[in-house]
Structures are given as C-alpha cells and as structure tokens.
C-alpha cells in the first residue's frame, strides 16, 4: 500500500481524475503520478491550487446547504424531493467558476448528502434537463 501524499489526498478530495488534474494544473500526467506516489514533490503553488479547488467545493456545498435550509424554512417543512443539477461538461462547469465538471459534481454530491441526511429525497440529473433544475438554473445559477 502506498502512503498517501498531500497531493493525492487533495486530488481525491477535489474529485479530479489524474488526467483532469494534469489539465487543470497545467502539468503532465507523469508529474501527477509522481506527485501521488511521492516520487516527486509538487511546488507549493500546485498544492495551493488543489487546496483552493477543495475550498471551492466546500463553499459551494455550504451555499447549497444554506439554500436548502432557506427553502425548508420558507415552505414550513421538507420538500417531497430535491432536484439537483450537475454540469454536463467542463465548459458549463467553467462558466459557473468550477475548473471541471467533476469538481462541480463533488459540490453537488455534498449538497445531496446534506439533503438526504435531513430526510429529503434527492433526484440528480443534468442542469436544466427537467423543469425543477431548469428553474433552479434560472434562479440561482448553481
């Protein structure tokens, strides 16, 4: 078993695959693999960039949780279901401020876990693919 590295832990927490991490961080895939195994040490800037992505996910999840709580308070109880939309591609994710669709999916998965733990049925699909997520896209751009 390989000892985890800071790089490998942050990459996993970001939701990026190794090839996505290479593209987002503008480095070679071989460098990503060496950083993961500890055969090479990434620069502090690389670690900082991955940490910022993880923080972006947390901030988006926190905002989604706040929106869920506001909806529950506004309507006096839990909705029957909550529709969450994920980005279809990296271009859509970039337009929302996420470096890749997989990073947006990580934020949505955290929001889904929060809603499920509150007893809300969660339906996940692509953003705008159904009336519920289309309305959310128009209202929140999340």
Coordinates of N, CA, C and O in Angstrom, one line a residue:
X1 N 0.8 -1.2 0.0 CA 0.0 0.0 0.0 C 0.9 1.2 0.0 O 1.8 1.3 0.8
X2 N 0.6 2.2 -0.9 CA 1.3 3.4 -1.0 C 0.9 4.4 0.1 O -0.3 4.6 0.4
X3 N 1.8 5.1 0.7 CA 1.5 6.1 1.7 C 0.8 7.3 1.0 O 1.4 7.8 0.0
X4 N -0.3 7.8 1.5 CA -0.9 8.9 0.9 C 0.0 10.1 1.0 O 0.7 10.3 1.9
X5 N -0.1 11.0 0.0 CA 0.6 12.2 0.0 C -0.4 13.4 0.1 O -1.6 13.2 -0.2
X6 N 0.1 14.5 0.4 CA -0.8 15.7 0.4 C -1.5 15.9 -0.9 O -2.7 16.1 -1.1
X7 N -0.7 15.7 -2.0 CA -1.2 15.9 -3.3 C -2.3 14.9 -3.6 O -3.4 15.2 -4.1
X8 N -2.1 13.6 -3.3 CA -3.0 12.6 -3.6 C -4.3 12.8 -2.8 O -5.4 12.6 -3.3
X9 N -4.2 13.2 -1.6 CA -5.4 13.4 -0.7 C -6.2 14.6 -1.3 O -7.4 14.6 -1.4
X10 N -5.5 15.7 -1.6 CA -6.2 16.9 -2.2 C -6.8 16.6 -3.5 O -7.9 17.0 -3.8
X11 N -6.1 15.8 -4.4 CA -6.7 15.5 -5.7 C -7.9 14.7 -5.5 O -8.9 14.9 -6.2
X12 N -7.9 13.7 -4.6 CA -9.1 12.9 -4.4 C -10.2 13.7 -3.9 O -11.4 13.6 -4.3
X13 N -9.9 14.6 -2.9 CA -11.0 15.5 -2.4 C -11.6 16.4 -3.4 O -12.7 16.9 -3.3
X14 N -10.8 16.7 -4.4 CA -11.2 17.7 -5.5 C -12.2 17.0 -6.5 O -12.9 17.7 -7.2
X15 N -12.1 15.7 -6.5 CA -13.0 15.0 -7.5 C -12.3 14.8 -8.8 O -12.9 14.3 -9.8
X16 N -11.1 15.4 -9.0 CA -10.4 15.3 -10.3 C -9.8 14.0 -10.5 O -9.2 13.4 -9.6
X17 N -9.9 13.4 -11.7 CA -9.1 12.3 -12.1 C -7.7 12.7 -12.2 O -7.4 13.9 -12.3
X18 N -6.8 11.8 -12.4 CA -5.4 12.2 -12.6 C -5.2 13.0 -13.9 O -4.5 14.0 -13.9
X19 N -5.9 12.5 -14.9 CA -5.7 13.3 -16.2 C -6.4 14.7 -16.1 O -5.9 15.6 -16.7
X20 N -7.5 14.8 -15.4 CA -8.1 16.1 -15.2 C -7.2 17.0 -14.4 O -7.1 18.2 -14.7
X21 N -6.6 16.4 -13.3 CA -5.7 17.2 -12.5 C -4.6 17.7 -13.3 O -4.2 18.9 -13.2
X22 N -4.0 16.9 -14.2 CA -2.9 17.4 -15.1 C -3.4 18.5 -15.9 O -2.7 19.5 -16.1
X23 N -4.6 18.4 -16.5 CA -5.1 19.5 -17.4 C -5.4 20.8 -16.6 O -5.0 21.9 -17.0
X24 N -6.0 20.7 -15.4 CA -6.4 21.8 -14.6 C -5.1 22.5 -14.1 O -5.1 23.7 -14.0
X25 N -4.2 21.7 -13.7 CA -3.0 22.2 -13.1 C -1.9 22.6 -14.1 O -0.8 23.1 -13.7
X26 N -2.2 22.3 -15.4 CA -1.3 22.6 -16.5 C 0.1 21.9 -16.3 O 1.1 22.5 -16.4
X27 N 0.0 20.6 -15.9 CA 1.3 19.8 -15.8 C 1.0 18.5 -16.5 O -0.1 18.2 -16.9
X28 N 2.1 17.8 -16.7 CA 2.0 16.5 -17.3 C 1.4 15.4 -16.4 O 1.5 15.4 -15.2
X29 N 0.8 14.4 -17.1 CA 0.2 13.3 -16.3 C 1.3 12.5 -15.6 O 1.0 12.1 -14.4
X30 N 2.4 12.4 -16.1 CA 3.5 11.7 -15.4 C 3.9 12.5 -14.1 O 4.2 11.8 -13.1
X31 N 3.8 13.8 -14.2 CA 4.1 14.5 -12.9 C 3.0 14.2 -11.9 O 3.3 14.0 -10.7
X32 N 1.8 14.2 -12.3 CA 0.7 13.9 -11.4 C 0.9 12.5 -10.7 O 0.8 12.4 -9.5
X33 N 1.3 11.6 -11.5 CA 1.5 10.2 -11.0 C 2.7 10.2 -10.0 O 2.7 9.5 -9.0
X34 N 3.7 10.9 -10.3 CA 4.9 11.0 -9.4 C 4.6 11.7 -8.1 O 5.0 11.4 -7.1
X35 N 3.8 12.8 -8.2 CA 3.3 13.5 -7.0 C 2.5 12.6 -6.1 O 2.6 12.6 -4.9
X36 N 1.6 11.8 -6.7 CA 0.8 10.9 -6.0 C 1.5 9.8 -5.2 O 1.2 9.5 -4.1
X37 N 2.6 9.3 -5.8 CA 3.4 8.3 -5.2 C 4.5 8.8 -4.3 O 5.1 8.0 -3.6
X38 N 4.7 10.1 -4.3 CA 5.8 10.7 -3.5 C 7.1 10.6 -4.1 O 8.1 11.0 -3.5
X39 N 7.2 10.2 -5.4 CA 8.5 10.1 -6.1 C 9.0 11.5 -6.5 O 10.1 11.7 -6.8
X40 N 8.1 12.4 -6.5 CA 8.4 13.8 -6.8 C 7.6 14.7 -5.9 O 6.4 14.4 -5.6
X41 N 8.1 15.9 -5.5 CA 7.4 16.8 -4.7 C 6.9 17.9 -5.5 O 7.6 18.6 -6.2
X42 N 5.5 18.2 -5.4 CA 5.0 19.3 -6.1 C 5.4 20.6 -5.5 O 5.7 20.7 -4.3
X43 N 5.3 21.7 -6.3 CA 5.6 23.0 -5.8 C 4.5 23.4 -4.9 O 3.4 22.9 -5.0
X44 N 4.8 24.3 -4.0 CA 3.7 24.8 -3.1 C 2.6 25.4 -3.9 O 1.4 25.3 -3.5
X45 N 2.8 26.0 -5.0 CA 1.8 26.6 -5.9 C 0.8 25.5 -6.3 O -0.4 25.8 -6.4
X46 N 1.3 24.3 -6.7 CA 0.4 23.2 -7.1 C -0.5 22.8 -5.9 O -1.7 22.6 -6.1
X47 N 0.1 22.6 -4.8 CA -0.7 22.3 -3.6 C -1.7 23.3 -3.3 O -2.9 23.0 -3.0
X48 N -1.3 24.6 -3.3 CA -2.2 25.7 -3.1 C -3.4 25.7 -4.1 O -4.5 25.9 -3.7
X49 N -3.1 25.4 -5.3 CA -4.2 25.4 -6.3 C -5.2 24.2 -6.0 O -6.4 24.4 -6.1
X50 N -4.7 23.1 -5.7 CA -5.6 22.0 -5.3 C -6.4 22.3 -4.1 O -7.6 22.0 -4.0
X51 N -5.7 22.9 -3.1 CA -6.4 23.3 -1.8 C -7.5 24.3 -2.1 O -8.6 24.2 -1.6
X52 N -7.3 25.2 -3.1 CA -8.3 26.2 -3.4 C -9.5 25.5 -4.1 O -10.6 25.9 -3.9
X53 N -9.2 24.4 -4.9 CA -10.3 23.7 -5.5 C -11.2 23.0 -4.4 O -12.4 23.0 -4.5
X54 N -10.5 22.4 -3.5 CA -11.3 21.7 -2.4 C -12.1 22.8 -1.6 O -13.2 22.5 -1.2
X55 N -11.5 24.0 -1.4 CA -12.2 25.0 -0.7 C -13.4 25.5 -1.5 O -14.5 25.9 -1.0
X56 N -13.3 25.6 -2.8 CA -14.3 26.0 -3.7 C -15.5 25.0 -3.6 O -16.7 25.4 -3.5
X57 N -15.2 23.7 -3.5 CA -16.2 22.7 -3.3 C -17.0 22.9 -2.0 O -18.2 22.9 -1.9
X58 N -16.2 23.1 -0.9 CA -16.8 23.3 0.4 C -17.7 24.6 0.4 O -18.8 24.5 0.9
X59 N -17.2 25.6 -0.2 CA -18.0 26.9 -0.2 C -19.3 26.7 -1.0 O -20.4 27.1 -0.6
X60 N -19.2 26.0 -2.2 CA -20.4 25.7 -3.0 C -21.4 24.8 -2.2 O -22.6 25.1 -2.2
X61 N -20.9 23.8 -1.5 CA -21.7 22.9 -0.7 C -22.4 23.7 0.4 O -23.6 23.5 0.7
X62 N -21.6 24.5 1.1 CA -22.2 25.4 2.2 C -23.3 26.3 1.7 O -24.3 26.4 2.3
X63 N -23.1 26.9 0.5 CA -24.1 27.7 -0.1 C -25.4 26.9 -0.4 O -26.5 27.4 -0.2
X64 N -25.2 25.7 -1.0 CA -26.3 24.9 -1.3 C -27.1 24.5 0.0 O -28.3 24.5 0.0
X65 N -26.3 24.1 1.0 CA -27.0 23.8 2.3 C -27.8 24.9 2.8 O -28.9 24.7 3.3
X66 N -27.3 26.1 2.7 CA -28.0 27.3 3.2 C -29.3 27.5 2.3 O -30.3 27.8 2.9
X67 N -29.2 27.3 1.0 CA -30.4 27.4 0.2 C -31.4 26.4 0.5 O -32.6 26.7 0.6
X68 N -31.0 25.2 0.8 CA -31.9 24.1 1.2 C -32.6 24.5 2.5 O -33.8 24.4 2.7
X69 N -31.8 25.0 3.5 CA -32.4 25.4 4.8 C -33.4 26.5 4.6 O -34.4 26.5 5.2
X70 N -33.0 27.5 3.7 CA -34.0 28.6 3.5 C -35.3 28.1 2.8 O -36.3 28.6 3.2
X71 N -35.2 27.2 1.9 CA -36.4 26.6 1.3 C -37.2 25.9 2.3 O -38.5 26.0 2.3
X72 N -36.6 25.1 3.2 CA -37.3 24.4 4.2 C -38.1 25.4 5.1 O -39.2 25.2 5.5
X73 N -37.3 26.4 5.5 CA -37.9 27.5 6.4 C -39.1 28.2 5.7 O -40.1 28.4 6.3
X74 N -38.8 28.6 4.5 CA -39.8 29.3 3.7 C -41.1 28.6 3.5 O -42.2 29.1 3.6
X75 N -41.0 27.3 3.2 CA -42.2 26.4 2.9 C -42.7 25.6 4.1 O -43.6 24.9 4.0
X76 N -42.1 25.8 5.3 CA -42.5 25.2 6.5 C -42.3 23.7 6.6 O -43.1 23.0 7.3
X77 N -41.3 23.2 5.9 CA -41.1 21.8 6.0 C -40.2 21.3 4.8 O -39.9 22.1 3.9
X78 N -39.9 20.0 4.9 CA -39.0 19.5 3.8 C -39.8 19.3 2.5 O -41.0 18.9 2.6
X79 N -39.2 19.5 1.4 CA -39.9 19.2 0.1 C -40.0 17.7 0.0 O -39.2 17.0 0.6
X80 N -40.9 17.3 -0.9 CA -41.0 15.9 -1.2 C -39.8 15.4 -1.8 O -39.3 14.3 -1.5
X81 N -39.2 16.2 -2.7 CA -37.9 15.8 -3.3 C -37.2 17.1 -3.7 O -37.7 18.2 -3.8
X82 N -35.9 16.9 -3.8 CA -35.0 18.0 -4.2 C -34.3 17.6 -5.5 O -33.6 16.5 -5.5
X83 N -34.4 18.4 -6.5 CA -33.7 18.1 -7.8 C -32.4 18.9 -7.9 O -32.5 20.1 -7.7
X84 N -31.3 18.2 -8.0 CA -30.0 18.9 -8.1 C -29.5 18.6 -9.5 O -29.5 17.5 -10.0
X85 N -28.9 19.6 -10.1 CA -28.4 19.5 -11.5 C -26.9 19.6 -11.5 O -26.3 20.5 -10.9
X86 N -26.3 18.6 -12.2 CA -24.8 18.6 -12.4 C -24.5 19.2 -13.8 O -25.3 19.1 -14.7
X87 N -23.3 19.7 -13.9 CA -22.9 20.2 -15.2 C -22.7 19.0 -16.2 O -22.2 18.0 -15.8
X88 N -23.0 19.3 -17.5 CA -22.9 18.2 -18.5 C -21.4 18.1 -19.0 O -21.0 17.1 -19.4
X89 N -20.7 19.2 -18.9 CA -19.3 19.2 -19.4 C -18.5 20.3 -18.7 O -19.0 21.1 -17.9
X90 N -17.2 20.2 -19.0 CA -16.3 21.2 -18.4 C -16.6 22.6 -18.8 O -16.4 23.5 -18.0
X91 N -17.0 22.8 -20.0 CA -17.3 24.2 -20.4 C -18.4 24.8 -19.5 O -18.3 25.9 -19.1
X92 N -19.5 24.0 -19.3 CA -20.6 24.5 -18.4 C -20.0 24.7 -17.0 O -20.4 25.7 -16.3
X93 N -19.2 23.8 -16.5 CA -18.6 24.0 -15.2 C -17.7 25.2 -15.1 O -17.8 26.0 -14.1
X94 N -17.0 25.5 -16.1 CA -16.1 26.7 -16.2 C -16.9 28.0 -16.1 O -16.6 28.9 -15.4
X95 N -18.1 28.0 -16.8 CA -19.0 29.1 -16.8 C -19.5 29.4 -15.3 O -19.8 30.5 -15.0
X96 N -19.5 28.4 -14.5 CA -20.0 28.5 -13.1 C -18.9 28.8 -12.1 O -19.1 28.9 -11.0
X97 N -17.6 28.8 -12.7 CA -16.5 29.0 -11.8 C -15.8 27.8 -11.3 O -15.0 27.9 -10.4
X98 N -16.1 26.6 -11.8 CA -15.5 25.4 -11.4 C -14.5 25.0 -12.5 O -14.8 25.1 -13.7
X99 N -13.4 24.4 -12.2 CA -12.3 24.1 -13.2 C -12.7 22.9 -14.0 O -12.1 22.7 -15.1
X100 N -13.6 22.0 -13.6 CA -14.0 20.8 -14.3 C -15.4 20.4 -13.8 O -15.8 20.7 -12.7
X101 N -16.1 19.7 -14.7 CA -17.4 19.2 -14.3 C -17.3 18.2 -13.1 O -18.2 18.2 -12.2
X102 N -16.3 17.5 -12.9 CA -16.1 16.6 -11.8 C -16.0 17.3 -10.5 O -16.5 16.8 -9.5
X103 N -15.5 18.5 -10.5 CA -15.4 19.3 -9.3 C -16.8 19.8 -8.9 O -17.2 19.8 -7.7
X104 N -17.6 20.2 -9.9 CA -19.0 20.6 -9.7 C -19.8 19.5 -9.1 O -20.5 19.6 -8.2
X105 N -19.5 18.3 -9.6 CA -20.2 17.1 -9.1 C -19.9 16.8 -7.7 O -20.8 16.3 -6.9
X106 N -18.7 17.1 -7.3 CA -18.3 16.9 -5.8 C -19.1 17.8 -5.0 O -19.6 17.4 -3.9
X107 N -19.3 19.1 -5.4 CA -20.1 20.0 -4.6 C -21.5 19.6 -4.6 O -22.2 19.6 -3.5
X108 N -22.1 19.1 -5.7 CA -23.4 18.7 -5.7 C -23.6 17.4 -4.8 O -24.6 17.3 -4.1
X109 N -22.6 16.5 -4.8 CA -22.7 15.3 -4.0 C -22.8 15.7 -2.5 O -23.5 15.0 -1.8
X110 N -22.0 16.7 -2.1 CA -22.1 17.1 -0.7 C -23.4 17.7 -0.4 O -23.9 17.5 0.7
X111 N -24.0 18.5 -1.3 CA -25.3 19.1 -1.1 C -26.3 17.9 -1.0 O -27.2 18.0 -0.2
X112 N -26.2 16.9 -1.9 CA -27.1 15.8 -1.8 C -27.0 15.1 -0.5 O -28.0 14.7 0.1
X113 N -25.8 14.8 0.0 CA -25.6 14.1 1.2 C -26.3 14.9 2.4 O -26.9 14.3 3.2
X114 N -26.2 16.2 2.4 CA -26.8 17.1 3.4 C -28.3 16.9 3.3 O -29.0 16.7 4.4
X115 N -28.9 17.0 2.1 CA -30.3 16.9 2.0 C -30.8 15.5 2.4 O -31.8 15.4 3.1
X116 N -30.1 14.5 2.0 CA -30.5 13.1 2.3 C -30.5 12.9 3.8 O -31.4 12.3 4.4
X117 N -29.4 13.4 4.5 CA -29.4 13.3 6.0 C -30.5 14.0 6.7 O -30.8 13.7 7.8
X118 N -31.1 15.0 6.0 CA -32.2 15.8 6.5 C -33.6 15.1 6.2 O -34.6 15.6 6.5
X119 N -33.5 13.9 5.5 CA -34.7 13.2 5.2 C -35.4 13.6 3.9 O -36.5 13.3 3.6
X120 N -34.6 14.3 3.0 CA -35.2 14.8 1.7 C -34.7 13.8 0.6 O -33.6 13.4 0.5
X121 N -35.7 13.4 -0.2 CA -35.4 12.6 -1.4 C -34.7 13.4 -2.4 O -35.1 14.5 -2.7
X122 N -33.6 12.9 -2.9 CA -32.8 13.7 -3.9 C -32.8 13.0 -5.2 O -32.7 11.8 -5.3
X123 N -33.0 13.9 -6.2 CA -33.0 13.4 -7.6 C -31.9 14.2 -8.3 O -31.9 15.5 -8.3
X124 N -31.0 13.5 -8.9 CA -29.8 14.2 -9.6 C -29.9 14.0 -11.1 O -30.2 12.8 -11.5
X125 N -29.7 15.0 -11.8 CA -29.7 15.0 -13.3 C -28.9 16.1 -13.8 O -28.2 16.8 -13.0
X126 N -28.9 16.3 -15.1 CA -28.1 17.4 -15.7 C -28.8 18.7 -15.5 O -30.1 18.7 -15.5
X127 N -28.1 19.8 -15.3 CA -28.7 21.1 -15.1 C -29.6 21.4 -16.2 O -29.2 21.3 -17.4
X128 N -30.8 21.9 -15.9 CA -31.8 22.3 -16.9 C -32.5 21.2 -17.7 O -33.3 21.4 -18.6
X129 N -32.2 19.9 -17.3 CA -32.8 18.8 -18.1 C -34.2 18.5 -17.7 O -34.9 17.8 -18.4
X130 N -34.7 19.0 -16.6 CA -36.1 18.9 -16.2 C -36.5 20.2 -15.6 O -35.8 21.1 -15.4
X131 N -37.9 20.4 -15.5 CA -38.4 21.7 -15.1 C -37.8 22.2 -13.7 O -37.6 23.4 -13.6
X132 N -37.6 21.2 -12.8 CA -37.1 21.7 -11.5 C -35.6 22.2 -11.6 O -35.3 23.3 -11.0
X133 N -34.8 21.5 -12.3 CA -33.4 22.0 -12.4 C -33.3 23.2 -13.3 O -32.5 24.1 -13.1
X134 N -34.2 23.3 -14.3 CA -34.2 24.5 -15.2 C -34.6 25.7 -14.4 O -34.0 26.8 -14.5
X135 N -35.6 25.6 -13.5 CA -36.0 26.7 -12.6 C -34.9 27.1 -11.7 O -34.6 28.3 -11.5
X136 N -34.1 26.1 -11.2 CA -33.0 26.4 -10.3 C -31.9 27.1 -11.0 O -31.3 28.0 -10.5
X137 N -31.6 26.7 -12.2 CA -30.6 27.3 -13.1 C -31.0 28.8 -13.2 O -30.1 29.7 -13.1
X138 N -32.2 29.1 -13.6 CA -32.7 30.4 -13.7 C -32.6 31.2 -12.5 O -32.2 32.4 -12.5
X139 N -32.9 30.6 -11.3 CA -33.0 31.4 -10.1 C -31.6 31.5 -9.4 O -31.4 32.5 -8.8
X140 N -30.8 30.5 -9.5 CA -29.6 30.5 -8.7 C -28.3 30.4 -9.4 O -27.2 30.7 -8.8
X141 N -28.3 29.9 -10.6 CA -27.0 29.7 -11.3 C -26.0 28.9 -10.5 O -24.9 29.2 -10.5
X142 N -26.5 27.9 -9.9 CA -25.7 27.0 -9.1 C -25.6 25.6 -9.8 O -26.5 25.2 -10.3

